[in-house]
């Protein structure tokens, strides 16, 4: 049986990326400045929105050979010593950047695009902290997708954002030229 979070935390004051991968924690979570922060499983609406966004990106990329779409809380290393590994709902990373990534483990390079779906338990302070970390490592665009408000907040920096409603279209020509996703598609039932 894998050790509990409390058992691992008791053995190590500050956890590392290696501890996170090897411990087999008994619940999902993120490593934030050496501390394991457990997360609550997402609900079905969150999963549906994440799936819709992933499908839209994968559909656009099919046959284009530009990069990969990763989803399902993909681990992205945002800081070392103390270590931080964030779980992104959706990420796009170009093949160009992937050439510098380690073959195994968490993503140790910055994806160009990250999509974060807001969960009922998420707080904006935590979302803003993630935004700062993503941009500090070289992420170009972060889409914060809010199912309750049925909005997408498209960030180009922690302070530069565009608020998009159901009738708007997501466009990132500098990252994925030609991509057009209607916000309403992301929230489709």
CSV table of C-alpha atoms in Angstrom, one decimal:
chain,number,residue,atom,x,y,z
A,1,UNK,CA,0.0,0.0,0.0
A,2,UNK,CA,1.4,3.4,-0.9
A,3,UNK,CA,2.3,5.8,2.0
A,4,UNK,CA,-0.3,8.4,3.0
A,5,UNK,CA,0.4,12.0,2.4
A,6,UNK,CA,1.0,12.5,6.2
A,7,UNK,CA,3.5,9.7,6.3
A,8,UNK,CA,5.6,11.1,3.4
A,9,UNK,CA,5.3,14.7,4.8
A,10,UNK,CA,6.5,13.4,8.2
A,11,UNK,CA,9.6,11.9,6.6
A,12,UNK,CA,10.5,15.0,4.6
A,13,UNK,CA,10.1,18.6,5.6
A,14,UNK,CA,10.3,19.8,2.0
A,15,UNK,CA,9.3,17.4,-0.8
A,16,UNK,CA,11.0,17.2,-4.1
A,17,UNK,CA,9.8,16.3,-7.6
A,18,UNK,CA,11.4,12.9,-7.1
A,19,UNK,CA,9.4,12.4,-3.9
A,20,UNK,CA,6.2,13.4,-5.7
A,21,UNK,CA,6.7,10.9,-8.5
A,22,UNK,CA,7.9,8.1,-6.3
A,23,UNK,CA,5.6,8.4,-3.3
A,24,UNK,CA,2.4,7.1,-5.0
A,25,UNK,CA,0.2,9.5,-2.9
A,26,UNK,CA,-3.2,8.2,-1.9
A,27,UNK,CA,-4.9,11.2,-3.6
A,28,UNK,CA,-4.3,13.7,-6.4
A,29,UNK,CA,-2.6,17.0,-5.8
A,30,UNK,CA,0.1,19.5,-6.7
A,31,UNK,CA,3.6,20.1,-5.3
A,32,UNK,CA,3.8,23.8,-4.3
A,33,UNK,CA,7.2,25.0,-3.0
A,34,UNK,CA,8.0,21.6,-1.6
A,35,UNK,CA,4.6,21.0,0.0
A,36,UNK,CA,2.0,18.5,-1.2
A,37,UNK,CA,-1.4,20.3,-1.7
A,38,UNK,CA,-4.2,17.7,-2.1
A,39,UNK,CA,-6.9,18.5,-4.6
A,40,UNK,CA,-10.5,17.4,-4.8
A,41,UNK,CA,-11.6,15.4,-7.8
A,42,UNK,CA,-13.4,17.5,-10.4
A,43,UNK,CA,-17.1,17.3,-11.1
A,44,UNK,CA,-18.7,16.2,-14.3
A,45,UNK,CA,-19.2,19.7,-15.6
A,46,UNK,CA,-15.5,20.5,-15.2
A,47,UNK,CA,-14.6,17.3,-17.0
A,48,UNK,CA,-17.0,18.0,-19.8
A,49,UNK,CA,-15.6,21.5,-20.3
A,50,UNK,CA,-12.0,20.2,-20.2
A,51,UNK,CA,-12.9,17.5,-22.7
A,52,UNK,CA,-14.5,20.0,-25.1
A,53,UNK,CA,-11.5,22.3,-25.0
A,54,UNK,CA,-9.2,19.3,-25.5
A,55,UNK,CA,-11.3,18.1,-28.4
A,56,UNK,CA,-11.3,21.5,-30.1
A,57,UNK,CA,-7.5,21.8,-29.9
A,58,UNK,CA,-6.9,18.3,-31.0
A,59,UNK,CA,-9.3,18.7,-33.9
A,60,UNK,CA,-7.5,21.8,-35.1
A,61,UNK,CA,-4.1,20.1,-34.8
A,62,UNK,CA,-5.1,16.9,-36.7
A,63,UNK,CA,-2.9,16.6,-39.8
A,64,UNK,CA,-1.0,19.9,-39.0
A,65,UNK,CA,2.0,18.3,-37.2
A,66,UNK,CA,2.6,21.4,-35.0
A,67,UNK,CA,2.6,19.9,-31.5
A,68,UNK,CA,0.7,18.0,-28.9
A,69,UNK,CA,-2.3,18.6,-26.7
A,70,UNK,CA,-2.0,17.2,-23.2
A,71,UNK,CA,-4.8,17.0,-20.7
A,72,UNK,CA,-5.9,15.5,-17.4
A,73,UNK,CA,-3.8,17.4,-14.9
A,74,UNK,CA,-0.5,17.2,-16.8
A,75,UNK,CA,2.3,17.9,-14.4
A,76,UNK,CA,4.3,21.0,-15.3
A,77,UNK,CA,7.4,21.9,-13.4
A,78,UNK,CA,7.2,25.7,-12.6
A,79,UNK,CA,10.0,26.0,-10.0
A,80,UNK,CA,13.0,24.2,-8.5
A,81,UNK,CA,14.4,24.3,-5.0
A,82,UNK,CA,11.9,24.3,-3.5
A,83,UNK,CA,10.1,22.3,-6.2
A,84,UNK,CA,6.7,23.1,-7.7
A,85,UNK,CA,4.7,20.9,-10.0
A,86,UNK,CA,1.4,22.3,-11.2
A,87,UNK,CA,-1.4,20.2,-12.7
A,88,UNK,CA,-2.8,21.8,-15.9
A,89,UNK,CA,-6.2,20.8,-17.2
A,90,UNK,CA,-5.1,21.3,-20.8
A,91,UNK,CA,-1.8,22.3,-22.4
A,92,UNK,CA,-0.5,22.7,-26.0
A,93,UNK,CA,3.2,22.3,-26.6
A,94,UNK,CA,4.9,22.6,-30.0
A,95,UNK,CA,7.1,19.9,-31.3
A,96,UNK,CA,9.9,22.5,-31.4
A,97,UNK,CA,9.7,23.0,-27.6
A,98,UNK,CA,9.1,19.2,-27.0
A,99,UNK,CA,12.6,18.5,-28.4
A,100,UNK,CA,14.0,20.0,-25.2
A,101,UNK,CA,11.7,18.1,-22.8
A,102,UNK,CA,12.8,15.1,-20.8
A,103,UNK,CA,11.4,11.8,-22.2
A,104,UNK,CA,9.9,10.8,-18.8
A,105,UNK,CA,8.2,12.4,-15.9
A,106,UNK,CA,6.7,15.8,-15.5
A,107,UNK,CA,6.8,18.4,-18.3
A,108,UNK,CA,10.1,20.3,-17.7
A,109,UNK,CA,9.6,22.8,-20.4
A,110,UNK,CA,6.9,25.5,-20.8
A,111,UNK,CA,4.0,24.7,-23.1
A,112,UNK,CA,2.9,27.6,-25.3
A,113,UNK,CA,-0.7,27.4,-24.1
A,114,UNK,CA,-2.3,26.3,-20.9
A,115,UNK,CA,-6.0,25.9,-20.2
A,116,UNK,CA,-7.2,26.0,-16.6
A,117,UNK,CA,-10.9,25.1,-15.9
A,118,UNK,CA,-12.1,26.8,-12.8
A,119,UNK,CA,-13.4,24.2,-10.3
A,120,UNK,CA,-16.0,25.1,-7.6
A,121,UNK,CA,-13.3,24.9,-4.9
A,122,UNK,CA,-10.8,27.1,-6.8
A,123,UNK,CA,-10.0,30.6,-5.5
A,124,UNK,CA,-8.8,33.5,-7.6
A,125,UNK,CA,-5.8,33.9,-5.4
A,126,UNK,CA,-4.7,30.4,-6.3
A,127,UNK,CA,-5.4,30.9,-9.9
A,128,UNK,CA,-3.4,34.1,-10.0
A,129,UNK,CA,-0.5,32.3,-8.3
A,130,UNK,CA,-0.5,29.7,-11.1
A,131,UNK,CA,-0.7,32.4,-13.7
A,132,UNK,CA,2.4,34.0,-12.4
A,133,UNK,CA,4.3,30.7,-12.3
A,134,UNK,CA,3.2,29.8,-15.9
A,135,UNK,CA,4.3,33.1,-17.3
A,136,UNK,CA,7.6,33.0,-15.4
A,137,UNK,CA,8.6,29.8,-17.1
A,138,UNK,CA,7.7,31.0,-20.6
A,139,UNK,CA,4.0,30.1,-21.2
A,140,UNK,CA,2.7,32.5,-23.8
A,141,UNK,CA,-1.1,32.2,-23.3
A,142,UNK,CA,-3.3,31.0,-20.4
A,143,UNK,CA,-7.0,30.5,-20.9
A,144,UNK,CA,-8.9,30.4,-17.6
A,145,UNK,CA,-12.2,28.8,-18.4
A,146,UNK,CA,-15.0,29.5,-15.9
A,147,UNK,CA,-18.0,27.1,-16.3
A,148,UNK,CA,-20.2,29.0,-13.8
A,149,UNK,CA,-19.8,32.4,-15.6
A,150,UNK,CA,-19.5,30.7,-19.0
A,151,UNK,CA,-16.6,32.9,-19.8
A,152,UNK,CA,-13.0,32.5,-20.8
A,153,UNK,CA,-10.3,34.8,-19.5
A,154,UNK,CA,-7.5,34.9,-22.1
A,155,UNK,CA,-4.2,36.0,-20.4
A,156,UNK,CA,-1.0,37.1,-22.2
A,157,UNK,CA,0.6,38.0,-18.8
A,158,UNK,CA,-0.7,38.0,-15.2
A,159,UNK,CA,-2.2,41.4,-15.8
A,160,UNK,CA,-3.0,41.5,-19.5
A,161,UNK,CA,-6.3,39.7,-20.2
A,162,UNK,CA,-9.2,39.6,-22.5
A,163,UNK,CA,-12.7,38.6,-21.2
A,164,UNK,CA,-14.6,36.4,-23.7
A,165,UNK,CA,-18.3,35.5,-23.6
A,166,UNK,CA,-20.3,32.9,-25.4
A,167,UNK,CA,-20.5,34.8,-28.7
A,168,UNK,CA,-16.7,35.4,-28.8
A,169,UNK,CA,-14.0,33.4,-30.5
A,170,UNK,CA,-10.6,32.3,-29.0
A,171,UNK,CA,-7.8,33.3,-31.4
A,172,UNK,CA,-4.1,32.8,-30.8
A,173,UNK,CA,-2.5,33.4,-34.2
A,174,UNK,CA,1.0,33.8,-32.7
A,175,UNK,CA,0.8,30.4,-31.1
A,176,UNK,CA,-1.6,28.4,-33.4
A,177,UNK,CA,-2.2,30.4,-36.6
A,178,UNK,CA,-5.7,29.8,-37.9
A,179,UNK,CA,-7.2,28.4,-34.7
A,180,UNK,CA,-10.7,29.7,-34.1
A,181,UNK,CA,-12.7,28.2,-31.2
A,182,UNK,CA,-16.1,29.6,-30.4
A,183,UNK,CA,-16.4,30.0,-26.6
A,184,UNK,CA,-19.9,28.5,-26.8
A,185,UNK,CA,-18.3,25.2,-28.1
A,186,UNK,CA,-16.3,24.9,-24.9
A,187,UNK,CA,-19.5,25.1,-22.8
A,188,UNK,CA,-21.6,23.0,-25.1
A,189,UNK,CA,-23.6,20.2,-23.3
